[in-house]
């Protein structure tokens, strides 16, 4: 009887969380969860401060833009470094510098000497390091588990990326609601300190492969030529670029919606982010147990179409609970879409250029999110526009884009893979 119960309990673990049995992956997984949670709590808290300092939503967008735009220029360099040097060492340095940044920001906020320009500069610094962390982590994950567990590991890693919205939003909401906005920055520092300790414990050492004939610049940009010469990889990056621009660039809009539409106060933005993270976490963990390219491809198409519906519901609703349900739906669909994207890309690229391809991926995705967030915040200040309208138009536009993507042959082979193609992959 006891053995039967133990087998029943171990079955879900073996299916969904099997990669966590590998020590180095578990260590990286916890570090990534801490860093991601701190990053999302910082995004919400900096937005609140920007609104308090300027009372202009445009500045909320500028601060958010500053935290995201480094993915355009830093990830390509970081991807090169992750292939040129030991990936664990590169990751450890990013955590160390980001912890120092958090301590400085927390001290400045506590002393009351921070202003909007300091906030923008520190957001830019934090975003640069955060982008470097994400790129290096993506290139390191496949080295920590056997190849047959790579889809499971990528999905679980994406669970930390998406699920950290929940933890980060929860930290921002709870601490700000009970103690004020200043202690949130100290809480973020603590999370980064825990992450640094975990990263230092990773024993695996790995690097990519440099082509001696190309030189520095040739190796640096080789990730672009790799991506652009492979239609399935390029098609995936372009559809995700549209997804992030139209459905996931809402960080600068949430404080507006929480304060003006839901009357939840500025702290309500953390509550809405928490809903997105909770939904994304559920889906990412569930996808870790999904086996088979045919099932994964069909889910990719479905998640893409439904990703645009959550923002529309959030835009229409004036009820806090319906709005929370909408954010959970946003997290489930958008998180599922991004998780499958990472799984597909990581399983079809060569490890020799994995860091540089991750950098190219972040270059497109991060740049689109940064620009879209800044544009959305600026549009809200236009007299005949508002946050719900901007949010709903973006969601509807991506639903249309997903149906149009059915005309793209590389994407169709991902949505509806043939058994022979799936076996070859």
Coordinates of C-alpha atoms in Angstrom, one line a residue:
X1 CA 0.0 0.0 0.0
X2 CA 2.8 2.4 0.9
X3 CA 4.7 1.6 -2.3
X4 CA 1.6 2.2 -4.4
X5 CA 1.0 5.6 -2.7
X6 CA 4.7 6.5 -3.2
X7 CA 4.5 5.6 -6.9
X8 CA 1.3 7.6 -7.4
X9 CA 2.9 10.7 -5.8
X10 CA 6.1 10.3 -7.8
X11 CA 4.4 10.1 -11.2
X12 CA 3.6 13.8 -11.4
X13 CA 7.1 14.6 -10.3
X14 CA 8.7 12.4 -12.9
X15 CA 6.5 13.9 -15.6
X16 CA 6.5 17.6 -14.8
X17 CA 9.6 18.2 -12.6
X18 CA 12.1 15.6 -13.7
X19 CA 14.8 18.1 -14.6
X20 CA 14.8 19.4 -11.0
X21 CA 16.4 16.1 -10.0
X22 CA 19.7 17.4 -11.5
X23 CA 21.4 19.5 -8.8
X24 CA 22.9 22.2 -10.9
X25 CA 19.7 22.8 -12.8
X26 CA 17.7 23.0 -9.5
X27 CA 20.3 25.5 -8.2
X28 CA 20.0 27.7 -11.3
X29 CA 16.2 27.4 -11.2
X30 CA 16.0 28.8 -7.7
X31 CA 18.5 31.6 -8.5
X32 CA 16.5 32.5 -11.6
X33 CA 13.2 32.6 -9.7
X34 CA 14.7 35.0 -7.1
X35 CA 16.3 37.3 -9.8
X36 CA 13.1 37.3 -11.9
X37 CA 10.9 38.1 -8.9
X38 CA 13.2 41.0 -7.9
X39 CA 13.2 42.3 -11.5
X40 CA 9.4 42.4 -11.7
X41 CA 9.0 43.9 -8.2
X42 CA 11.4 46.7 -9.4
X43 CA 9.4 47.3 -12.6
X44 CA 6.2 47.9 -10.6
X45 CA 7.9 49.9 -7.8
X46 CA 9.8 52.1 -10.2
X47 CA 6.6 52.8 -12.1
X48 CA 4.9 53.9 -8.9
X49 CA 7.8 56.2 -8.0
X50 CA 7.9 57.7 -11.5
X51 CA 4.2 58.5 -11.3
X52 CA 4.6 60.1 -7.8
X53 CA 7.5 62.2 -8.9
X54 CA 6.1 63.5 -12.2
X55 CA 2.4 62.8 -12.3
X56 CA 2.9 62.1 -16.1
X57 CA 2.3 58.6 -17.4
X58 CA 4.9 59.3 -20.1
X59 CA 7.6 59.1 -17.5
X60 CA 6.3 55.8 -16.3
X61 CA 6.8 54.6 -19.8
X62 CA 10.3 56.1 -20.0
X63 CA 11.4 54.4 -16.8
X64 CA 10.0 51.0 -18.0
X65 CA 11.6 51.6 -21.4
X66 CA 14.9 52.2 -19.8
X67 CA 14.7 48.9 -18.0
X68 CA 13.9 47.0 -21.2
X69 CA 15.8 48.7 -24.0
X70 CA 19.2 47.2 -22.9
X71 CA 18.0 43.9 -24.4
X72 CA 18.6 45.6 -27.8
X73 CA 22.3 46.4 -27.3
X74 CA 23.5 44.2 -24.4
X75 CA 22.2 40.8 -25.2
X76 CA 24.2 40.4 -28.4
X77 CA 27.4 41.1 -26.5
X78 CA 26.3 38.9 -23.6
X79 CA 25.5 36.1 -26.0
X80 CA 29.0 36.4 -27.4
X81 CA 30.5 36.4 -23.8
X82 CA 28.4 33.3 -22.9
X83 CA 29.9 31.4 -25.8
X84 CA 33.4 32.8 -25.4
X85 CA 33.8 32.4 -21.6
X86 CA 32.6 30.1 -18.9
X87 CA 28.8 30.7 -18.7
X88 CA 28.6 30.2 -14.9
X89 CA 31.3 32.9 -14.4
X90 CA 29.5 35.4 -16.7
X91 CA 26.2 34.7 -14.8
X92 CA 27.9 35.2 -11.4
X93 CA 29.2 38.6 -12.4
X94 CA 25.8 39.8 -13.6
X95 CA 24.3 38.8 -10.2
X96 CA 27.0 40.5 -8.3
X97 CA 26.7 43.8 -10.2
X98 CA 22.9 43.7 -10.0
X99 CA 23.0 43.2 -6.3
X100 CA 25.2 46.3 -5.9
X101 CA 22.7 48.2 -8.1
X102 CA 19.8 47.2 -5.9
X103 CA 21.6 48.2 -2.7
X104 CA 22.4 51.6 -4.1
X105 CA 18.9 52.2 -5.3
X106 CA 17.4 51.1 -2.0
X107 CA 19.6 53.5 -0.1
X108 CA 18.8 56.4 -2.4
X109 CA 15.1 55.8 -2.0
X110 CA 15.3 55.5 1.7
X111 CA 17.3 58.7 2.0
X112 CA 14.9 60.5 -0.3
X113 CA 17.5 61.8 -2.7
X114 CA 16.4 59.9 -5.8
X115 CA 14.8 61.8 -8.7
X116 CA 13.3 60.8 -12.0
X117 CA 16.7 61.1 -13.9
X118 CA 18.5 58.9 -11.3
X119 CA 15.6 56.5 -11.6
X120 CA 16.0 56.3 -15.4
X121 CA 19.8 55.8 -15.3
X122 CA 19.5 53.1 -12.6
X123 CA 16.7 51.4 -14.6
X124 CA 19.0 51.3 -17.6
X125 CA 21.8 49.8 -15.6
X126 CA 19.5 47.2 -14.0
X127 CA 17.9 46.3 -17.4
X128 CA 21.4 45.8 -18.9
X129 CA 22.3 43.3 -16.2
X130 CA 18.9 41.6 -16.2
X131 CA 19.1 41.1 -19.9
X132 CA 22.6 39.6 -19.5
X133 CA 21.3 37.2 -16.8
X134 CA 18.4 36.0 -19.0
X135 CA 20.6 35.5 -22.1
X136 CA 23.3 33.6 -20.2
X137 CA 20.8 31.5 -18.3
X138 CA 19.1 30.4 -21.6
X139 CA 22.5 29.3 -23.0
X140 CA 23.5 27.5 -19.7
X141 CA 20.3 25.5 -19.2
X142 CA 20.9 22.9 -21.9
X143 CA 24.3 22.1 -20.4
X144 CA 22.8 21.1 -17.0
X145 CA 20.4 18.3 -18.1
X146 CA 20.6 15.3 -20.5
X147 CA 19.3 16.2 -24.0
X148 CA 16.1 14.1 -23.6
X149 CA 15.1 16.3 -20.7
X150 CA 15.8 19.6 -22.5
X151 CA 12.1 20.4 -23.3
X152 CA 11.2 19.8 -19.6
X153 CA 14.1 21.9 -18.4
X154 CA 13.4 24.8 -20.8
X155 CA 9.7 24.8 -19.7
X156 CA 10.7 24.8 -16.0
X157 CA 13.2 27.6 -16.6
X158 CA 10.4 29.5 -18.4
X159 CA 8.2 28.9 -15.4
X160 CA 10.7 30.9 -13.3
X161 CA 10.7 33.7 -16.0
X162 CA 6.9 33.9 -16.1
X163 CA 6.1 32.8 -12.6
X164 CA 8.4 35.4 -11.1
X165 CA 5.8 37.9 -12.2
X166 CA 3.6 36.3 -9.5
X167 CA 6.2 36.3 -6.8
X168 CA 7.6 39.8 -7.7
X169 CA 4.1 41.2 -7.9
X170 CA 3.2 39.6 -4.6
X171 CA 6.3 41.1 -3.0
X172 CA 5.6 44.6 -4.4
X173 CA 1.9 44.5 -3.4
X174 CA 2.4 43.1 0.1
X175 CA 5.4 45.2 1.1
X176 CA 4.1 48.4 -0.4
X177 CA 0.6 47.9 0.9
X178 CA 1.7 47.4 4.5
X179 CA 5.0 49.2 4.8
X180 CA 5.2 51.7 1.9
X181 CA 7.1 51.6 -1.4
X182 CA 10.6 52.2 0.1
X183 CA 11.1 48.7 1.7
X184 CA 10.3 47.0 -1.6
X185 CA 13.7 47.9 -2.9
X186 CA 15.4 46.3 0.1
X187 CA 13.3 43.2 -0.5
X188 CA 14.6 43.1 -4.1
X189 CA 18.2 43.4 -2.8
X190 CA 17.6 40.3 -0.6
X191 CA 16.2 38.3 -3.5
X192 CA 19.3 39.1 -5.6
X193 CA 21.6 38.2 -2.7
X194 CA 19.9 34.7 -2.5
X195 CA 20.2 34.3 -6.2
X196 CA 24.0 35.2 -6.2
X197 CA 24.6 32.6 -3.5
X198 CA 22.8 30.0 -5.6
X199 CA 24.7 30.9 -8.8
X200 CA 28.0 30.5 -7.0
X201 CA 27.1 26.9 -6.2
X202 CA 26.7 25.8 -9.8
X203 CA 29.5 23.3 -10.6
X204 CA 28.9 22.8 -14.4
X205 CA 31.4 24.6 -16.7
X206 CA 30.5 25.2 -20.3
X207 CA 31.4 27.5 -23.3
X208 CA 30.4 27.8 -26.9
X209 CA 32.7 27.5 -29.9
X210 CA 34.5 30.5 -31.6
X211 CA 35.5 30.4 -35.3
X212 CA 39.2 31.5 -35.4
X213 CA 38.8 32.7 -39.0
X214 CA 36.1 35.2 -38.3
X215 CA 37.7 37.4 -35.6
X216 CA 35.9 39.2 -32.9
X217 CA 33.3 41.1 -34.9
X218 CA 32.5 38.1 -37.1
X219 CA 31.9 35.8 -34.1
X220 CA 29.9 38.6 -32.4
X221 CA 27.4 38.9 -35.2
X222 CA 27.4 35.2 -36.2
X223 CA 24.2 34.7 -34.2
X224 CA 22.4 37.0 -36.6
X225 CA 23.5 35.1 -39.7
X226 CA 22.6 31.8 -38.0
X227 CA 19.1 33.0 -37.2
X228 CA 18.4 34.8 -40.5
X229 CA 19.6 31.8 -42.6
X230 CA 17.2 29.3 -40.9
X231 CA 13.5 30.0 -41.7
X232 CA 12.0 28.1 -38.8
X233 CA 14.1 30.0 -36.2
X234 CA 13.5 33.4 -38.0
X235 CA 9.8 32.8 -38.2
X236 CA 9.6 31.9 -34.5
X237 CA 11.4 35.1 -33.5
X238 CA 9.3 37.3 -35.8
X239 CA 6.0 35.9 -34.5
X240 CA 7.2 36.4 -30.9
X241 CA 8.3 39.9 -31.7
X242 CA 4.7 40.7 -32.6
X243 CA 3.4 38.8 -29.6
X244 CA 5.5 40.8 -27.1
X245 CA 4.8 44.2 -28.8
X246 CA 1.0 43.8 -29.0
X247 CA 0.1 41.6 -26.0
X248 CA 2.9 41.7 -23.4
X249 CA 3.9 45.4 -23.3
X250 CA 1.4 46.3 -20.6
X251 CA 3.8 47.1 -17.7
X252 CA 3.5 50.8 -18.2
X253 CA -0.3 50.6 -18.5
X254 CA -1.1 48.6 -15.4
X255 CA -0.6 51.5 -12.9
X256 CA -3.0 53.6 -15.0
X257 CA -5.6 50.8 -15.1
X258 CA -5.3 50.0 -11.4
X259 CA -5.5 53.6 -10.3
X260 CA -8.1 55.1 -12.7
X261 CA -10.3 52.2 -13.8
X262 CA -10.3 49.8 -10.8
X263 CA -9.7 52.4 -8.1
X264 CA -7.2 50.0 -6.6
X265 CA -4.5 52.7 -6.0
X266 CA -1.0 52.5 -7.4
X267 CA -0.3 49.4 -5.4
X268 CA -2.9 47.6 -7.5
X269 CA -0.5 47.3 -10.4
X270 CA 1.5 44.8 -8.3
X271 CA -1.7 42.9 -7.7
X272 CA -2.4 42.7 -11.5
X273 CA 1.2 41.6 -12.2
X274 CA 0.7 38.9 -9.6
X275 CA -2.3 37.6 -11.5
X276 CA -0.3 37.4 -14.8
X277 CA 2.5 35.6 -13.0
X278 CA 0.2 33.1 -11.4
X279 CA -1.4 32.1 -14.7
X280 CA 2.0 31.9 -16.4
X281 CA 3.4 29.7 -13.7
X282 CA 0.6 27.2 -13.9
X283 CA 0.9 26.9 -17.7
X284 CA 4.7 26.7 -17.8
X285 CA 4.8 23.8 -15.2
X286 CA 2.0 22.0 -17.0
X287 CA 3.8 22.3 -20.4
X288 CA 6.9 20.7 -18.7
X289 CA 4.9 17.5 -18.8
X290 CA 3.7 17.8 -22.4
X291 CA 5.3 15.3 -24.6
X292 CA 5.3 15.3 -28.4
X293 CA 5.8 17.9 -31.0
X294 CA 2.3 17.6 -32.5
X295 CA 0.7 18.4 -29.2
X296 CA 3.1 21.2 -28.5
X297 CA 2.6 22.7 -32.0
X298 CA -1.2 22.8 -31.7
X299 CA -1.0 24.4 -28.2
X300 CA 1.4 27.0 -29.6
X301 CA -1.2 28.0 -32.2
X302 CA -4.0 28.0 -29.6
X303 CA -2.0 30.0 -27.0
X304 CA -1.2 32.6 -29.7
X305 CA -4.8 33.2 -30.6
X306 CA -6.0 33.4 -27.0
X307 CA -3.1 35.6 -25.9
X308 CA -4.9 38.6 -27.4
X309 CA -8.2 37.9 -25.6
X310 CA -7.0 38.5 -22.1
X311 CA -6.0 42.1 -22.6
X312 CA -9.4 42.8 -24.2
X313 CA -11.2 41.5 -21.2
X314 CA -9.0 43.4 -18.8
X315 CA -9.6 46.6 -20.9
X316 CA -13.4 46.1 -20.8
X317 CA -13.8 45.1 -17.1
X318 CA -14.3 47.6 -14.2
X319 CA -14.6 44.8 -11.7
X320 CA -11.5 44.0 -9.7
X321 CA -12.1 40.2 -9.6
X322 CA -13.0 40.0 -13.3
X323 CA -9.8 42.0 -14.0
X324 CA -7.8 39.7 -11.8
X325 CA -9.2 36.7 -13.7
X326 CA -8.3 38.4 -17.0
X327 CA -4.7 38.9 -15.9
X328 CA -4.5 35.2 -14.9
X329 CA -5.8 34.3 -18.4
X330 CA -3.2 36.6 -19.9
X331 CA -0.5 34.9 -17.9
X332 CA -1.7 31.4 -18.9
X333 CA -1.9 32.1 -22.6
X334 CA 1.0 34.4 -23.0
X335 CA 3.2 32.3 -20.7
X336 CA 2.3 29.2 -22.6
X337 CA 3.1 30.9 -25.9
X338 CA 6.5 32.0 -24.7
X339 CA 7.4 28.7 -23.0
X340 CA 6.8 26.8 -26.2
X341 CA 8.8 29.4 -28.1
X342 CA 11.8 28.8 -25.9
X343 CA 11.4 25.1 -26.1
X344 CA 11.3 25.0 -29.9
X345 CA 14.2 27.3 -30.4
X346 CA 16.5 25.7 -27.8
X347 CA 15.9 22.2 -29.2
X348 CA 16.8 23.2 -32.8
X349 CA 19.9 25.4 -32.3
X350 CA 23.5 24.2 -32.0
X351 CA 25.1 24.5 -28.6
X352 CA 28.2 26.1 -30.2
X353 CA 26.2 29.3 -30.9
X354 CA 23.5 28.9 -28.3
X355 CA 24.6 32.0 -26.4
X356 CA 24.6 34.2 -29.5
X357 CA 21.3 32.9 -30.7
X358 CA 19.8 33.7 -27.3
X359 CA 21.2 37.2 -27.6
X360 CA 19.6 37.7 -31.0
X361 CA 16.3 36.4 -29.7
X362 CA 16.5 38.8 -26.7
X363 CA 17.5 41.6 -29.1
X364 CA 14.3 41.3 -31.1
X365 CA 12.0 40.5 -28.2
X366 CA 13.3 43.0 -25.6
X367 CA 13.6 45.8 -28.1
X368 CA 10.0 45.4 -29.2
X369 CA 8.7 45.3 -25.6
X370 CA 10.8 48.4 -24.6
X371 CA 9.6 50.5 -27.6
X372 CA 6.0 49.3 -27.2
X373 CA 5.9 50.1 -23.5
X374 CA 7.2 53.6 -24.1
X375 CA 4.7 54.1 -27.0
X376 CA 1.8 52.8 -24.9
X377 CA 2.5 55.1 -22.0
X378 CA 2.8 58.1 -24.4
X379 CA -0.5 57.3 -26.1
X380 CA -2.3 57.3 -22.7
X381 CA -1.4 61.0 -22.3
X382 CA -3.2 61.7 -25.6
X383 CA -6.6 63.3 -24.9
X384 CA -8.8 61.0 -27.0
X385 CA -7.0 57.8 -26.0
X386 CA -6.8 55.8 -22.8
X387 CA -5.1 52.7 -21.4
X388 CA -8.0 50.3 -21.9
X389 CA -8.3 51.3 -25.6
X390 CA -4.5 50.9 -26.2
X391 CA -4.6 47.5 -24.5
X392 CA -7.6 46.1 -26.4
X393 CA -6.4 47.3 -29.8
X394 CA -3.0 45.5 -29.3
X395 CA -4.8 42.3 -28.2
X396 CA -7.1 42.3 -31.2
X397 CA -4.3 43.0 -33.6
X398 CA -2.3 40.0 -32.5
X399 CA -5.3 37.7 -32.8
X400 CA -5.4 38.8 -36.5
X401 CA -1.7 38.3 -36.8
X402 CA -2.0 34.7 -35.6
X403 CA -4.5 33.8 -38.2
X404 CA -2.4 35.4 -40.9
X405 CA 0.6 33.4 -39.6
X406 CA -1.1 30.3 -40.9
X407 CA 0.0 31.4 -44.4
X408 CA 3.7 31.1 -43.4
X409 CA 5.1 27.7 -44.2
X410 CA 7.8 27.4 -41.5
X411 CA 5.2 28.3 -38.8
X412 CA 2.7 25.8 -40.2
X413 CA 5.3 23.1 -39.9
X414 CA 5.6 24.1 -36.2
X415 CA 1.9 24.3 -35.6
X416 CA 1.2 21.0 -37.5
X417 CA 4.5 19.0 -37.6
X418 CA 4.5 15.8 -39.6
X419 CA 5.6 12.7 -37.7
X420 CA 8.8 12.3 -39.9
X421 CA 9.7 15.9 -39.4
X422 CA 9.1 15.7 -35.6
X423 CA 11.2 12.6 -35.4
X424 CA 14.1 14.2 -37.4
X425 CA 13.9 17.2 -35.1

